[in-house]
């Protein structure tokens, strides 16, 4: 069973998806389940986790509707304002949707590098645990210091770091990202998605070996039971095809055992998100 732990859908709107810049022109169109299903059928992928790309409850409902209509969408990571005073009521409402696994905030875009440590945000994340919702950590390396303190305060919550925390692959910089990821991995409630790598590399000239130092760090730190494959489709298309992204991981895993590969390519995501598969 192969589960893509990280992909997106959208009906393109320039205002809602203003993070799609001119150099990402390939992304300026609709990306819907039929587009992804053809990729999965060609690559032998069984299902996915659809992750929010716009910070609105409308986005969460949109993904849930798609999940209801498409069996291969096994789970949804949505968005809700975690600082909202009425958050418990909103979470109680969202708890009725069986495919809703958790939530994410686009912390990487927050000007405050310590955003994760804000009192109102910490309080909101605490409510997620009451409803068994996971939390995806989307950050840049400059926010890793805050992320370490963040997870220290929530030792029983299920966290997963998206996109390896976006290391500087294009610049071939490994430290201090390496040491901070190692520290983050010491918390056994924290997982990591090997996703979004090609967009952090040189989009035109990347080679498979560019990613090995970063993958080495992640697997040495998190092991094979807390790492999950994710494509970051369709964002990955700015630099690579779906097949290329998947092959980067499967080729790297060639010397891993069959059980380790099964965990990384699907079982870890199924367990983390408590998927009904």
mmCIF file of C-alpha atoms in Angstrom, residues 122-261:
data_model
loop_
_atom_site.group_PDB
_atom_site.id
_atom_site.type_symbol
_atom_site.label_atom_id
_atom_site.label_comp_id
_atom_site.label_asym_id
_atom_site.label_seq_id
_atom_site.Cartn_x
_atom_site.Cartn_y
_atom_site.Cartn_z
ATOM 1 C CA UNK A 122 -0.345 27.161 21.715
ATOM 2 C CA UNK A 123 -3.737 27.158 23.383
ATOM 3 C CA UNK A 124 -5.414 26.389 20.069
ATOM 4 C CA UNK A 125 -3.081 23.518 19.279
ATOM 5 C CA UNK A 126 -3.887 22.146 22.717
ATOM 6 C CA UNK A 127 -7.558 21.939 21.742
ATOM 7 C CA UNK A 128 -6.652 19.809 18.710
ATOM 8 C CA UNK A 129 -5.518 17.026 20.988
ATOM 9 C CA UNK A 130 -8.923 16.979 22.687
ATOM 10 C CA UNK A 131 -10.418 15.946 19.333
ATOM 11 C CA UNK A 132 -7.567 13.625 18.260
ATOM 12 C CA UNK A 133 -6.536 15.950 15.439
ATOM 13 C CA UNK A 134 -2.918 15.938 14.251
ATOM 14 C CA UNK A 135 -0.912 19.045 13.397
ATOM 15 C CA UNK A 136 1.361 19.559 10.363
ATOM 16 C CA UNK A 137 4.327 21.869 11.015
ATOM 17 C CA UNK A 138 5.076 23.999 7.933
ATOM 18 C CA UNK A 139 8.151 26.132 8.539
ATOM 19 C CA UNK A 140 11.418 27.422 7.127
ATOM 20 C CA UNK A 141 14.771 26.545 8.750
ATOM 21 C CA UNK A 142 14.835 29.932 10.490
ATOM 22 C CA UNK A 143 11.777 28.800 12.481
ATOM 23 C CA UNK A 144 13.222 25.471 13.620
ATOM 24 C CA UNK A 145 14.389 26.875 16.943
ATOM 25 C CA UNK A 146 10.808 27.858 17.786
ATOM 26 C CA UNK A 147 9.534 24.493 16.507
ATOM 27 C CA UNK A 148 11.784 22.636 18.928
ATOM 28 C CA UNK A 149 10.406 24.648 21.853
ATOM 29 C CA UNK A 150 6.893 24.190 20.463
ATOM 30 C CA UNK A 151 6.980 20.385 20.450
ATOM 31 C CA UNK A 152 8.650 20.353 23.879
ATOM 32 C CA UNK A 153 5.482 21.921 25.268
ATOM 33 C CA UNK A 154 3.218 19.311 23.620
ATOM 34 C CA UNK A 155 4.902 15.932 24.299
ATOM 35 C CA UNK A 156 1.729 13.902 23.747
ATOM 36 C CA UNK A 157 0.521 15.532 20.544
ATOM 37 C CA UNK A 158 1.064 14.020 17.084
ATOM 38 C CA UNK A 159 3.168 16.342 14.920
ATOM 39 C CA UNK A 160 4.644 15.940 11.468
ATOM 40 C CA UNK A 161 7.156 18.291 9.842
ATOM 41 C CA UNK A 162 6.260 19.081 6.246
ATOM 42 C CA UNK A 163 8.911 19.143 3.522
ATOM 43 C CA UNK A 164 11.890 18.438 5.847
ATOM 44 C CA UNK A 165 11.412 22.034 7.103
ATOM 45 C CA UNK A 166 12.595 23.239 3.675
ATOM 46 C CA UNK A 167 16.398 23.012 3.916
ATOM 47 C CA UNK A 168 18.599 25.053 1.572
ATOM 48 C CA UNK A 169 19.144 22.295 -0.978
ATOM 49 C CA UNK A 170 19.875 24.681 -3.848
ATOM 50 C CA UNK A 171 22.699 26.255 -1.819
ATOM 51 C CA UNK A 172 23.929 22.861 -0.545
ATOM 52 C CA UNK A 173 23.703 24.098 3.063
ATOM 53 C CA UNK A 174 23.220 21.348 5.631
ATOM 54 C CA UNK A 175 24.057 23.038 8.956
ATOM 55 C CA UNK A 176 22.537 24.249 11.218
ATOM 56 C CA UNK A 177 19.406 22.613 9.725
ATOM 57 C CA UNK A 178 20.907 19.155 10.354
ATOM 58 C CA UNK A 179 21.542 19.690 14.045
ATOM 59 C CA UNK A 180 18.136 21.275 14.632
ATOM 60 C CA UNK A 181 16.319 18.456 12.837
ATOM 61 C CA UNK A 182 18.245 15.950 14.942
ATOM 62 C CA UNK A 183 17.096 17.766 18.065
ATOM 63 C CA UNK A 184 13.505 17.855 16.820
ATOM 64 C CA UNK A 185 13.610 14.134 16.079
ATOM 65 C CA UNK A 186 14.487 13.330 19.694
ATOM 66 C CA UNK A 187 10.810 13.919 20.423
ATOM 67 C CA UNK A 188 9.180 10.617 19.515
ATOM 68 C CA UNK A 189 5.791 12.232 18.853
ATOM 69 C CA UNK A 190 7.284 14.112 15.881
ATOM 70 C CA UNK A 191 7.310 12.630 12.363
ATOM 71 C CA UNK A 192 8.735 14.003 9.117
ATOM 72 C CA UNK A 193 7.502 14.043 5.523
ATOM 73 C CA UNK A 194 10.085 13.539 2.796
ATOM 74 C CA UNK A 195 8.198 15.856 0.485
ATOM 75 C CA UNK A 196 8.693 19.193 -1.228
ATOM 76 C CA UNK A 197 12.390 18.614 -1.876
ATOM 77 C CA UNK A 198 12.542 19.449 -5.578
ATOM 78 C CA UNK A 199 11.121 22.923 -5.007
ATOM 79 C CA UNK A 200 14.005 23.683 -2.619
ATOM 80 C CA UNK A 201 16.590 22.575 -5.203
ATOM 81 C CA UNK A 202 17.558 24.212 -8.486
ATOM 82 C CA UNK A 203 14.387 23.686 -10.511
ATOM 83 C CA UNK A 204 16.192 23.290 -13.839
ATOM 84 C CA UNK A 205 19.436 21.504 -12.969
ATOM 85 C CA UNK A 206 18.797 19.330 -9.892
ATOM 86 C CA UNK A 207 20.245 15.834 -9.743
ATOM 87 C CA UNK A 208 19.179 12.924 -7.529
ATOM 88 C CA UNK A 209 22.431 13.097 -5.562
ATOM 89 C CA UNK A 210 21.583 16.666 -4.482
ATOM 90 C CA UNK A 211 19.028 15.256 -2.038
ATOM 91 C CA UNK A 212 21.044 12.430 -0.497
ATOM 92 C CA UNK A 213 22.723 14.492 2.281
ATOM 93 C CA UNK A 214 19.317 15.724 3.440
ATOM 94 C CA UNK A 215 17.618 12.345 3.234
ATOM 95 C CA UNK A 216 20.534 10.819 5.139
ATOM 96 C CA UNK A 217 19.968 13.303 7.967
ATOM 97 C CA UNK A 218 16.228 12.627 8.121
ATOM 98 C CA UNK A 219 16.443 8.835 8.138
ATOM 99 C CA UNK A 220 19.301 8.780 10.637
ATOM 100 C CA UNK A 221 17.347 11.110 12.931
ATOM 101 C CA UNK A 222 13.768 9.839 12.584
ATOM 102 C CA UNK A 223 14.342 6.227 11.531
ATOM 103 C CA UNK A 224 12.076 4.337 9.167
ATOM 104 C CA UNK A 225 9.018 4.389 11.446
ATOM 105 C CA UNK A 226 8.550 8.167 11.655
ATOM 106 C CA UNK A 227 9.154 9.205 8.039
ATOM 107 C CA UNK A 228 6.489 9.284 5.337
ATOM 108 C CA UNK A 229 6.560 9.773 1.579
ATOM 109 C CA UNK A 230 4.797 12.808 0.142
ATOM 110 C CA UNK A 231 4.786 14.227 -3.371
ATOM 111 C CA UNK A 232 3.699 17.834 -2.782
ATOM 112 C CA UNK A 233 1.812 17.547 -6.078
ATOM 113 C CA UNK A 234 1.047 19.742 -7.950
ATOM 114 C CA UNK A 235 3.584 22.191 -6.489
ATOM 115 C CA UNK A 236 6.341 19.740 -7.410
ATOM 116 C CA UNK A 237 5.523 20.293 -11.088
ATOM 117 C CA UNK A 238 7.556 23.507 -11.123
ATOM 118 C CA UNK A 239 10.637 21.276 -10.982
ATOM 119 C CA UNK A 240 9.708 17.644 -11.630
ATOM 120 C CA UNK A 241 7.027 15.218 -12.753
ATOM 121 C CA UNK A 242 5.109 13.082 -10.272
ATOM 122 C CA UNK A 243 7.053 10.012 -11.399
ATOM 123 C CA UNK A 244 10.391 11.757 -10.851
ATOM 124 C CA UNK A 245 9.424 12.823 -7.332
ATOM 125 C CA UNK A 246 8.294 9.335 -6.378
ATOM 126 C CA UNK A 247 11.390 7.752 -7.907
ATOM 127 C CA UNK A 248 13.676 10.022 -5.881
ATOM 128 C CA UNK A 249 12.388 8.324 -2.737
ATOM 129 C CA UNK A 250 11.981 4.771 -4.011
ATOM 130 C CA UNK A 251 15.495 4.811 -5.503
ATOM 131 C CA UNK A 252 16.928 6.083 -2.227
ATOM 132 C CA UNK A 253 15.113 3.293 -0.360
ATOM 133 C CA UNK A 254 16.447 0.465 -2.553
ATOM 134 C CA UNK A 255 18.774 -0.825 0.177
ATOM 135 C CA UNK A 256 16.148 -0.598 2.912
ATOM 136 C CA UNK A 257 14.292 -3.737 3.974
ATOM 137 C CA UNK A 258 10.878 -4.533 2.520
ATOM 138 C CA UNK A 259 9.176 -3.731 5.830
ATOM 139 C CA UNK A 260 11.010 -0.411 6.126
ATOM 140 C CA UNK A 261 9.973 0.581 2.606
#
